[in-house]
PDB file of C-alpha atoms in Angstrom:
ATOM      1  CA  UNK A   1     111.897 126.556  87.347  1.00  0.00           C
ATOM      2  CA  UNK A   2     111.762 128.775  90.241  1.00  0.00           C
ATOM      3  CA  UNK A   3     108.409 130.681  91.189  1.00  0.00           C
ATOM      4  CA  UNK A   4     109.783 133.823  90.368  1.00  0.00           C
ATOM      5  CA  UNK A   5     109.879 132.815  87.115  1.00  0.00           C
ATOM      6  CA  UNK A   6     106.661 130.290  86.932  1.00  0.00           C
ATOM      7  CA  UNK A   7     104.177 132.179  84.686  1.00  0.00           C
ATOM      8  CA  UNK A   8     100.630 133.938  85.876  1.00  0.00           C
ATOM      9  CA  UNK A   9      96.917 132.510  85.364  1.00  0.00           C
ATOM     10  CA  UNK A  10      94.002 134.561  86.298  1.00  0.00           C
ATOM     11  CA  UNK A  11      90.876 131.945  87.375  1.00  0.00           C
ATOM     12  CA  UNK A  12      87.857 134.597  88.117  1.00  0.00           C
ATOM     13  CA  UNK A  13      84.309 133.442  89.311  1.00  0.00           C
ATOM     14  CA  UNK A  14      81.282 135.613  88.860  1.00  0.00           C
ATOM     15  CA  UNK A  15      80.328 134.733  92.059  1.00  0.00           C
ATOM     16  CA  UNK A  16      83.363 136.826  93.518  1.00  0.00           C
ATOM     17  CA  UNK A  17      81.772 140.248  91.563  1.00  0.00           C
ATOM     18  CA  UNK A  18      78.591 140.179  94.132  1.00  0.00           C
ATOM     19  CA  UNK A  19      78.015 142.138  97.083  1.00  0.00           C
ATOM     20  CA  UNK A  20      77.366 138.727  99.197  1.00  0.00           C
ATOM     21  CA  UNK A  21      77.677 134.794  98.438  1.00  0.00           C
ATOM     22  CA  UNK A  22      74.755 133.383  97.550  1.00  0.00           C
ATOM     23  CA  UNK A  23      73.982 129.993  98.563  1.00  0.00           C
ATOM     24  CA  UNK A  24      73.965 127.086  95.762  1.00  0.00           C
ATOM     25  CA  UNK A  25      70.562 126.683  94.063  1.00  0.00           C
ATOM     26  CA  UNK A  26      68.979 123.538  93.046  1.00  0.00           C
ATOM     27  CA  UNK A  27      70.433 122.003  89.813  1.00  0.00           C
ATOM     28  CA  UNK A  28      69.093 124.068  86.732  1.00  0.00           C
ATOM     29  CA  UNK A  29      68.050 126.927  88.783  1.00  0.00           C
ATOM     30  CA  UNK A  30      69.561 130.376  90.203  1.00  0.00           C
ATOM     31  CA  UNK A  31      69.694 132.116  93.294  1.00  0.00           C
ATOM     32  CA  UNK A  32      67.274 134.881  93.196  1.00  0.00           C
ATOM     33  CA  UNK A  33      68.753 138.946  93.110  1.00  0.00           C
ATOM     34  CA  UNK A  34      67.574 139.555  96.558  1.00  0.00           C
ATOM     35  CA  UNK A  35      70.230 137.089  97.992  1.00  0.00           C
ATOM     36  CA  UNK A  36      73.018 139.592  96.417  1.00  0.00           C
ATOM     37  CA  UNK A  37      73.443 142.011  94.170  1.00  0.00           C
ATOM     38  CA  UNK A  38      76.075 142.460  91.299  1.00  0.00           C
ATOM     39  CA  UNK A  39      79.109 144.898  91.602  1.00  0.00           C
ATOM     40  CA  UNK A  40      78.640 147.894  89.442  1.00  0.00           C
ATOM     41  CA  UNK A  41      80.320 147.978  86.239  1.00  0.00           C
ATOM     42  CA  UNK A  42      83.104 150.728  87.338  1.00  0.00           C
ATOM     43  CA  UNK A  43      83.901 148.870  90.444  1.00  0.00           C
ATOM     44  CA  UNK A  44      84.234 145.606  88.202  1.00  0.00           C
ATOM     45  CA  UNK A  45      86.771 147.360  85.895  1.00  0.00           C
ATOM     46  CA  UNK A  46      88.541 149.168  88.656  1.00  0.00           C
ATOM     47  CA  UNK A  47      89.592 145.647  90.455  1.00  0.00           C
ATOM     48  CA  UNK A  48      90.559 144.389  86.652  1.00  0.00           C
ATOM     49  CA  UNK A  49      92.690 147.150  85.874  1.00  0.00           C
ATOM     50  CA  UNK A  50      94.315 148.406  89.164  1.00  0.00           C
ATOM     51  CA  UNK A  51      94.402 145.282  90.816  1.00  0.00           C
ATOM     52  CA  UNK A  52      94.546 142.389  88.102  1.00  0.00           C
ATOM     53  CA  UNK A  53      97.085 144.620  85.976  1.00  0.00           C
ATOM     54  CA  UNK A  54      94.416 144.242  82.724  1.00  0.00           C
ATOM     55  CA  UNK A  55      93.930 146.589  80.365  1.00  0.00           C
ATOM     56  CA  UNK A  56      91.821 146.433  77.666  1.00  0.00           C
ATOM     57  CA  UNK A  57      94.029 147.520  75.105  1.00  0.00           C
ATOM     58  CA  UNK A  58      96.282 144.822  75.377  1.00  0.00           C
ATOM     59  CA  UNK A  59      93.690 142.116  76.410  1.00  0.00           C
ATOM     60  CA  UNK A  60      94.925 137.637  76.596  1.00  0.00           C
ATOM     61  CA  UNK A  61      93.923 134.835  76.061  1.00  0.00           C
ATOM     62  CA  UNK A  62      90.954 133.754  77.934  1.00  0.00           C
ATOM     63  CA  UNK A  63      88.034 131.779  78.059  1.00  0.00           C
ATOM     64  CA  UNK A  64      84.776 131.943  79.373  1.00  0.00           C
ATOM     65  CA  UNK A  65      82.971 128.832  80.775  1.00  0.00           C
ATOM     66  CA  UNK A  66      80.084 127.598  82.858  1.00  0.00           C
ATOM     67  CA  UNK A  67      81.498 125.834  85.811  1.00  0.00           C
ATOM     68  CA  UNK A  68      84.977 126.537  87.291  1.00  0.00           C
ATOM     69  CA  UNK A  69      86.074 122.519  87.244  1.00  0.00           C
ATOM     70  CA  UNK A  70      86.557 123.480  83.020  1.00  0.00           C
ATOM     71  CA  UNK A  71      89.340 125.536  84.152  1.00  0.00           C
ATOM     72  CA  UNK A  72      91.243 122.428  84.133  1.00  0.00           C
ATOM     73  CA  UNK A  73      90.840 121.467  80.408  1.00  0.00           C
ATOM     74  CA  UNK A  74      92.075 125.304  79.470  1.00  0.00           C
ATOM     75  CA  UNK A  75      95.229 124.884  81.181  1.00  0.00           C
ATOM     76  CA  UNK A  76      95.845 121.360  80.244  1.00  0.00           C
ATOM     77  CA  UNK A  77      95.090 122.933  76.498  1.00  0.00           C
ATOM     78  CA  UNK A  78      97.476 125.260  76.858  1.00  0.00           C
ATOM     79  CA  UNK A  79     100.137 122.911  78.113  1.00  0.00           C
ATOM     80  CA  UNK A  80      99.650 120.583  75.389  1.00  0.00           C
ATOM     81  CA  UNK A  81     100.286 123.567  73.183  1.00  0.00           C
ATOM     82  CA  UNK A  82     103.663 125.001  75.362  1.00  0.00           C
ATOM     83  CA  UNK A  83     101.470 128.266  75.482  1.00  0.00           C
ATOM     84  CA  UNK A  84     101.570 127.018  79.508  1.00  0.00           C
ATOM     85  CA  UNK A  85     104.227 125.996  81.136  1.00  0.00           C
ATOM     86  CA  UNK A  86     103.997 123.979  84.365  1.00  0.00           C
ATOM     87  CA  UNK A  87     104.547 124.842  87.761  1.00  0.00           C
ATOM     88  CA  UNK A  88     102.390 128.289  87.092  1.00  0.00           C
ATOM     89  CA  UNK A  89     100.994 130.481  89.515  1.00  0.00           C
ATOM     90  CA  UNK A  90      97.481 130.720  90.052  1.00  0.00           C
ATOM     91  CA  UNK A  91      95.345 133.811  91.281  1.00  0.00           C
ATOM     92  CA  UNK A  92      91.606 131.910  92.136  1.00  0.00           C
ATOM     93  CA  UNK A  93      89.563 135.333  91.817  1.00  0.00           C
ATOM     94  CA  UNK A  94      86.324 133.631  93.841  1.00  0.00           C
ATOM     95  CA  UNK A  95      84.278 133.198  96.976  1.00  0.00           C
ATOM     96  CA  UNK A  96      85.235 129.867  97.284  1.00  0.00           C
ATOM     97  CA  UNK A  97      88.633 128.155  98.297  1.00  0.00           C
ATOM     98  CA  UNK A  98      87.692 124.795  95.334  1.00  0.00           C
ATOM     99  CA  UNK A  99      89.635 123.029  97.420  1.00  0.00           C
ATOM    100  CA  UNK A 100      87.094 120.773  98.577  1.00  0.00           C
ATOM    101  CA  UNK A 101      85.400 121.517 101.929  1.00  0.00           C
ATOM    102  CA  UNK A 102      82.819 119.487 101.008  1.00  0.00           C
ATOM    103  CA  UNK A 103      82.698 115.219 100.795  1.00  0.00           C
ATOM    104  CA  UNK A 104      84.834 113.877  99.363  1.00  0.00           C
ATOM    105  CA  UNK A 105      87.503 116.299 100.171  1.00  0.00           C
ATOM    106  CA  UNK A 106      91.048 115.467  99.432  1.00  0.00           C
ATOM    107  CA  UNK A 107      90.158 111.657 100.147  1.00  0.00           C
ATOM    108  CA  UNK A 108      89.694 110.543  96.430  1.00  0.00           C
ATOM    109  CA  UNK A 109      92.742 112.496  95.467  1.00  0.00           C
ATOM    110  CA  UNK A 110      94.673 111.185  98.106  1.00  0.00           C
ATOM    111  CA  UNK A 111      93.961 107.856  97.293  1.00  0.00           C
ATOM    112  CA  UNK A 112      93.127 107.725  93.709  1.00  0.00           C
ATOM    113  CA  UNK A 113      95.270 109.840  92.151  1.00  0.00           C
ATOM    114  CA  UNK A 114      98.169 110.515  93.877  1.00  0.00           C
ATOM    115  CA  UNK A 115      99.447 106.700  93.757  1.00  0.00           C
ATOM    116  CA  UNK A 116      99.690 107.458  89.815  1.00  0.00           C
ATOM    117  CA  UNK A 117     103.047 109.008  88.425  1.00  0.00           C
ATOM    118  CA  UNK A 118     102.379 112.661  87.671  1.00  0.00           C
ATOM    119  CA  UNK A 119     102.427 112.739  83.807  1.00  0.00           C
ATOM    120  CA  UNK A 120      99.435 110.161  83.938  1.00  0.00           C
ATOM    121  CA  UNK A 121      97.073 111.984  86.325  1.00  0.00           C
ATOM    122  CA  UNK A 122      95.633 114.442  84.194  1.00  0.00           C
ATOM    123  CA  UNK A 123      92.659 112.189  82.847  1.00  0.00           C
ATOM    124  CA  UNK A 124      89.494 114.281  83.606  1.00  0.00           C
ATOM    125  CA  UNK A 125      87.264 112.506  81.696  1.00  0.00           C
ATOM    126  CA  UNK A 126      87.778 109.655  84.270  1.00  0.00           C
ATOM    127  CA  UNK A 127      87.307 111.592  86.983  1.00  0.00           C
ATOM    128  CA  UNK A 128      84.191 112.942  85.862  1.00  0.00           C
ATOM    129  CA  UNK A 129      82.880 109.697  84.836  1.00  0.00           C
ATOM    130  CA  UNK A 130      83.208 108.846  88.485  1.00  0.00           C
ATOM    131  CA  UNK A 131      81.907 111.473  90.135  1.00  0.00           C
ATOM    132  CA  UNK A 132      84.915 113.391  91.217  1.00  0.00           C
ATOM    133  CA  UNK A 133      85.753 116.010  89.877  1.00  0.00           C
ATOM    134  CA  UNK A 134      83.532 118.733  90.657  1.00  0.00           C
ATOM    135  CA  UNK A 135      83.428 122.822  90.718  1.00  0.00           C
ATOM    136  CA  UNK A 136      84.378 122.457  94.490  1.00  0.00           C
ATOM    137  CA  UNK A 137      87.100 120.835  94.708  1.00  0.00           C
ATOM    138  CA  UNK A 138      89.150 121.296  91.064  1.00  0.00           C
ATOM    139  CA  UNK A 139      92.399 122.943  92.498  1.00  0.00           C
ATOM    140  CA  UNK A 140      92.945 119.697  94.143  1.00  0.00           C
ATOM    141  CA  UNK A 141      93.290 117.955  91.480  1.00  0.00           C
ATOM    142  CA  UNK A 142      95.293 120.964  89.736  1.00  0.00           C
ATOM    143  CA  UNK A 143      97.659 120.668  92.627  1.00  0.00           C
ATOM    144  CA  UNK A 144      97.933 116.819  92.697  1.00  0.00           C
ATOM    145  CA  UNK A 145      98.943 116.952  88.933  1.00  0.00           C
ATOM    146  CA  UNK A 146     101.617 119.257  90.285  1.00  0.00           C
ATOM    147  CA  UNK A 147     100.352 121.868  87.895  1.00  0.00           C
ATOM    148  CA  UNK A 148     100.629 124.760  90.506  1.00  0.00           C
ATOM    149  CA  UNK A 149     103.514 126.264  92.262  1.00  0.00           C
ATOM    150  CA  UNK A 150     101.846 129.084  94.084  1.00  0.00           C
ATOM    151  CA  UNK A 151      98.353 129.541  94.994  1.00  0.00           C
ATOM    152  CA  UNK A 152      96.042 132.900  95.780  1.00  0.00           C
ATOM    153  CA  UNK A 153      93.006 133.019  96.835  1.00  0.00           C
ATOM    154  CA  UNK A 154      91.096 136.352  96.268  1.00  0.00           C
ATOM    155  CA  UNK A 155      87.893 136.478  98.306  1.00  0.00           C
ATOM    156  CA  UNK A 156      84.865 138.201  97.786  1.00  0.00           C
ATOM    157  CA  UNK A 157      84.611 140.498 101.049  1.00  0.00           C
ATOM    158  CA  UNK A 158      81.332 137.858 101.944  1.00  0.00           C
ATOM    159  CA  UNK A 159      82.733 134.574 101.533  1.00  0.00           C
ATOM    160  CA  UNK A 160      82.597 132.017 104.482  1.00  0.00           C
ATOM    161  CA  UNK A 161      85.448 130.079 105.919  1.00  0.00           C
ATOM    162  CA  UNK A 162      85.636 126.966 103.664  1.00  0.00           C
ATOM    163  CA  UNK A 163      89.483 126.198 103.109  1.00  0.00           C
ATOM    164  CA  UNK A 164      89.978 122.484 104.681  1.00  0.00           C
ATOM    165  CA  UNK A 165      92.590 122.642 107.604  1.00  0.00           C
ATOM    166  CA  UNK A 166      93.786 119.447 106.738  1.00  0.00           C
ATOM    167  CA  UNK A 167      95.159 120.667 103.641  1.00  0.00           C
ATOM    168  CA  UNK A 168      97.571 123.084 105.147  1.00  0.00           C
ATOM    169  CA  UNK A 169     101.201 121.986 105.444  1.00  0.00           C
ATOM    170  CA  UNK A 170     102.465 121.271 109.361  1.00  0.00           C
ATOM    171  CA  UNK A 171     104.747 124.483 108.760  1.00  0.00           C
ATOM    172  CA  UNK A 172     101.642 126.718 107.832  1.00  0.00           C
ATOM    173  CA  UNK A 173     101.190 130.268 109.970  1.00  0.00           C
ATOM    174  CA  UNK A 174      99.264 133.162 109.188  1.00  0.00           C
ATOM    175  CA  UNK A 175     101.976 134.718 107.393  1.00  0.00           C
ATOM    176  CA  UNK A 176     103.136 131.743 105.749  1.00  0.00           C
ATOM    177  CA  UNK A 177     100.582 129.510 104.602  1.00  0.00           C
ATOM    178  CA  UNK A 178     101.316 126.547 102.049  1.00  0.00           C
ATOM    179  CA  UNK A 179      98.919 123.721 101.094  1.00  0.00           C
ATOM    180  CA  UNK A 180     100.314 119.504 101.141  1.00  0.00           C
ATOM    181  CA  UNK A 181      98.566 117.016  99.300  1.00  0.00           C
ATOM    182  CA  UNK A 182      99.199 113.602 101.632  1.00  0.00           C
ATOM    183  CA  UNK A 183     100.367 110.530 100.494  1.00  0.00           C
ATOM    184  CA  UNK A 184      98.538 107.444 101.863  1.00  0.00           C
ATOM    185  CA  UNK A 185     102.035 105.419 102.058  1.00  0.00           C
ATOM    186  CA  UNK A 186     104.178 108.032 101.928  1.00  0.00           C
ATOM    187  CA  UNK A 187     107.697 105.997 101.744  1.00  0.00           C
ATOM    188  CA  UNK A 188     106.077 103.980  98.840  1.00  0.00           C
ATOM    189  CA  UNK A 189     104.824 106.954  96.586  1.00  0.00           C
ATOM    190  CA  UNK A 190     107.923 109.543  97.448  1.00  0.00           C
ATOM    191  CA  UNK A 191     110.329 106.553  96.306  1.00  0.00           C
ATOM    192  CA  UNK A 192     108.505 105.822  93.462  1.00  0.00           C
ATOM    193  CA  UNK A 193     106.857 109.656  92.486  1.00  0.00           C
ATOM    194  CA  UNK A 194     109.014 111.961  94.778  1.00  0.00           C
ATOM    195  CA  UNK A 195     107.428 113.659  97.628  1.00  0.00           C
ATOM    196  CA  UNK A 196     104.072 115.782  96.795  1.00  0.00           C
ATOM    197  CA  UNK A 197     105.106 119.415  96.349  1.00  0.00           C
ATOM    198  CA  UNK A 198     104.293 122.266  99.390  1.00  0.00           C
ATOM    199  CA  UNK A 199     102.107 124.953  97.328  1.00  0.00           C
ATOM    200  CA  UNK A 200     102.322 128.836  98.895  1.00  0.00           C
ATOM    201  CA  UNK A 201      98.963 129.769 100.138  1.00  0.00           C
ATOM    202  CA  UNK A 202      98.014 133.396 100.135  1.00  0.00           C
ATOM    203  CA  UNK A 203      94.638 134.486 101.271  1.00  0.00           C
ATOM    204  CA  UNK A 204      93.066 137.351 100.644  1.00  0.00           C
ATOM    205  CA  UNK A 205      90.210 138.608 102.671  1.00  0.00           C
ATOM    206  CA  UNK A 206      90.310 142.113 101.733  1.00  0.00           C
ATOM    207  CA  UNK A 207      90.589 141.933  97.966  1.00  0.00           C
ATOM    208  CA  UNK A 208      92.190 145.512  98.198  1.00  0.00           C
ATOM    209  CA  UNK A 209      95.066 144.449  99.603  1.00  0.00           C
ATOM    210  CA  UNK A 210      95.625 142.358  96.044  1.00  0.00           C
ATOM    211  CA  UNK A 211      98.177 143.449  93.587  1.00  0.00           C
ATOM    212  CA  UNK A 212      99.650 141.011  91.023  1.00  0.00           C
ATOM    213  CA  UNK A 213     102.932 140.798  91.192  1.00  0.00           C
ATOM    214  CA  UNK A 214     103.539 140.021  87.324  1.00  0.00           C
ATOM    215  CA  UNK A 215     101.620 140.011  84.127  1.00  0.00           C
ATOM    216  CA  UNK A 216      99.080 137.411  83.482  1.00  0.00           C
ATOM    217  CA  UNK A 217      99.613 134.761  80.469  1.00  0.00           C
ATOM    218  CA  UNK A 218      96.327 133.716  80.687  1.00  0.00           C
ATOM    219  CA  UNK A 219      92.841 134.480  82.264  1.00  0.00           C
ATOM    220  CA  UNK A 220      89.102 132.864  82.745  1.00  0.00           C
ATOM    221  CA  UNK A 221      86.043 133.169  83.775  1.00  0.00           C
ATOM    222  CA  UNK A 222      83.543 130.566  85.523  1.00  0.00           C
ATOM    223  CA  UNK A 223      79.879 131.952  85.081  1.00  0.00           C
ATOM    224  CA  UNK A 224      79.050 129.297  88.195  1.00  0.00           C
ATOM    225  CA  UNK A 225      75.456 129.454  87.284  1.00  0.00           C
ATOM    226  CA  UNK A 226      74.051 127.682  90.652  1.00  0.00           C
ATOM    227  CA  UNK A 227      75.707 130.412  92.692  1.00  0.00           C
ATOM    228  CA  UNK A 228      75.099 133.788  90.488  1.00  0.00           C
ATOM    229  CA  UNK A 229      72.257 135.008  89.765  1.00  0.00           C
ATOM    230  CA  UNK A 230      71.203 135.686  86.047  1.00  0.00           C
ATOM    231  CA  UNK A 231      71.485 140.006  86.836  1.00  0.00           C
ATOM    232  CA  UNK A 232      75.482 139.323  87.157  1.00  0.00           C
ATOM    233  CA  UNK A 233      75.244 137.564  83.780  1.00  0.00           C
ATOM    234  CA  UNK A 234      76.124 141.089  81.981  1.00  0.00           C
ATOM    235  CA  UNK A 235      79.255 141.442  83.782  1.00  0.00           C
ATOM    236  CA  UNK A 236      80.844 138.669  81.886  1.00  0.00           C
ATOM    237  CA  UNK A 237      80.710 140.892  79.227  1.00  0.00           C
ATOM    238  CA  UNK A 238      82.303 143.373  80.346  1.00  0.00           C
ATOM    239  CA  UNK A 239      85.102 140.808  81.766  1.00  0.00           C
ATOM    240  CA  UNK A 240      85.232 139.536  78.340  1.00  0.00           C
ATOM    241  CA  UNK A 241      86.819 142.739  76.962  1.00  0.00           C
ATOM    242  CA  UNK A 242      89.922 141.792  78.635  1.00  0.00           C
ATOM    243  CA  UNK A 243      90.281 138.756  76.896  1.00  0.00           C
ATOM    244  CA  UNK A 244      91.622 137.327  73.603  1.00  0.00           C
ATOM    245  CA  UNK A 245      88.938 134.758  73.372  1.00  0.00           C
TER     246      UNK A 245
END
């Protein structure tokens, strides 16, 4: 399947619909309002419908879920169910790259799960037993089970650098970013596996300059609770309207 024909998912975190990113809170608690504010509802529904290409007369399928790393059992739901169809694109709607800045980065995915073929990788409840698999770093692991064939990454206009240089392919530029799992023995793996796939990496600082560039097939929402705080709970709601849930 080519990308041009790969079809659309729509991963949006409330923390992208603030007016600054709020740093993590403790476990069980939120970041207080002070540390940002909530978009307004019209500016919430204006990126949704002029950029996002949503209407709410013809709303998808969606979901709604507490922390982004459940993005991963949606889309392996709808694969199981040939609603998805892999390589899809993926439009990450957040302030955050997930692509790991933080330990243990691509190492455990690198090492763990790349030496696995491809149709056995998928096991998240393994990954989570051990500690892995985490909000932060999820798109690795959607990438290493060569789910993705495209990646965007919508910022809020706030968020800080966080998107791991060593994760960008040697042929990367500004213009022409792509992200490269690595394969700890190389020769071994790409004899046995095939080579890990080059993923197109568009960033988007200015989420203006966003357009979709086909319909969506599917869309969610990660409430991120440790980096939202409970006043941008209501906009999930709103968000929600757009969704077949």
């Amino acid at each position: 399947m080519s990308v041009s024909q790969a079809q659309c998912v729509l991963d949006l975190d409330l923390d992208f619909f603030l007016s600054d990113c709020c740093p993590m809170a403790d476990l069980g608690k939120r970041p207080a309002r002070e540390a940002c504010s909530p978009w307004p509802e019209e500016a919430v529904r204006a990126f949704l419908e002029q950029n996002c290409g949503l209407s709410r007369m013809r709303p998808i399928p969606g979901r709604i879920f507490p922390t982004h790393d459940l993005a991963l059992d949606f889309w392996r739901e709808h694969l199981l169910q040939g609603a998805l169809r892999a390589p899809f694109h993926v439009t990450h709607v957040d302030a955050h790259s997930d692509l790991g800045i933080a330990p243990p980065r691509a190492t455990y995915v690198e090492a763990s799960v790349l030496c696995q073929a491809p149709a056995a990788r998928d096991t998240l409840s393994r990954y989570r037993r051990e500690g892995q698999l985490t909000e932060a770093n999820y798109l690795l692991f959607a990438m290493a089970f060569r789910w993705i064939c495209h990646l965007d990454n919508v910022r809020n206009p706030r968020s800080r650098a966080d998107i791991p240089e060593e994760l960008l392919a040697q042929n990367s530029s500004a213009e022409h970013m792509s992200l490269l799992l690595r394969q700890p023995f190389p020769q071994l793996f790409s004899a046995l596996h095939g080579p890990e796939p080059e993923v197109p990496f568009a960033v988007y600082h200015d989420y203006r300059e966003f357009r979709c560039s086909a319909p969506f097939s599917l869309v969610s929402l990660a409430m991120s609770p440790r980096y939202v705080p409970k006043e941008a709970d209501s906009l999930a709601e709103i968000i929600s309207e757009y969704m077949c849930l």
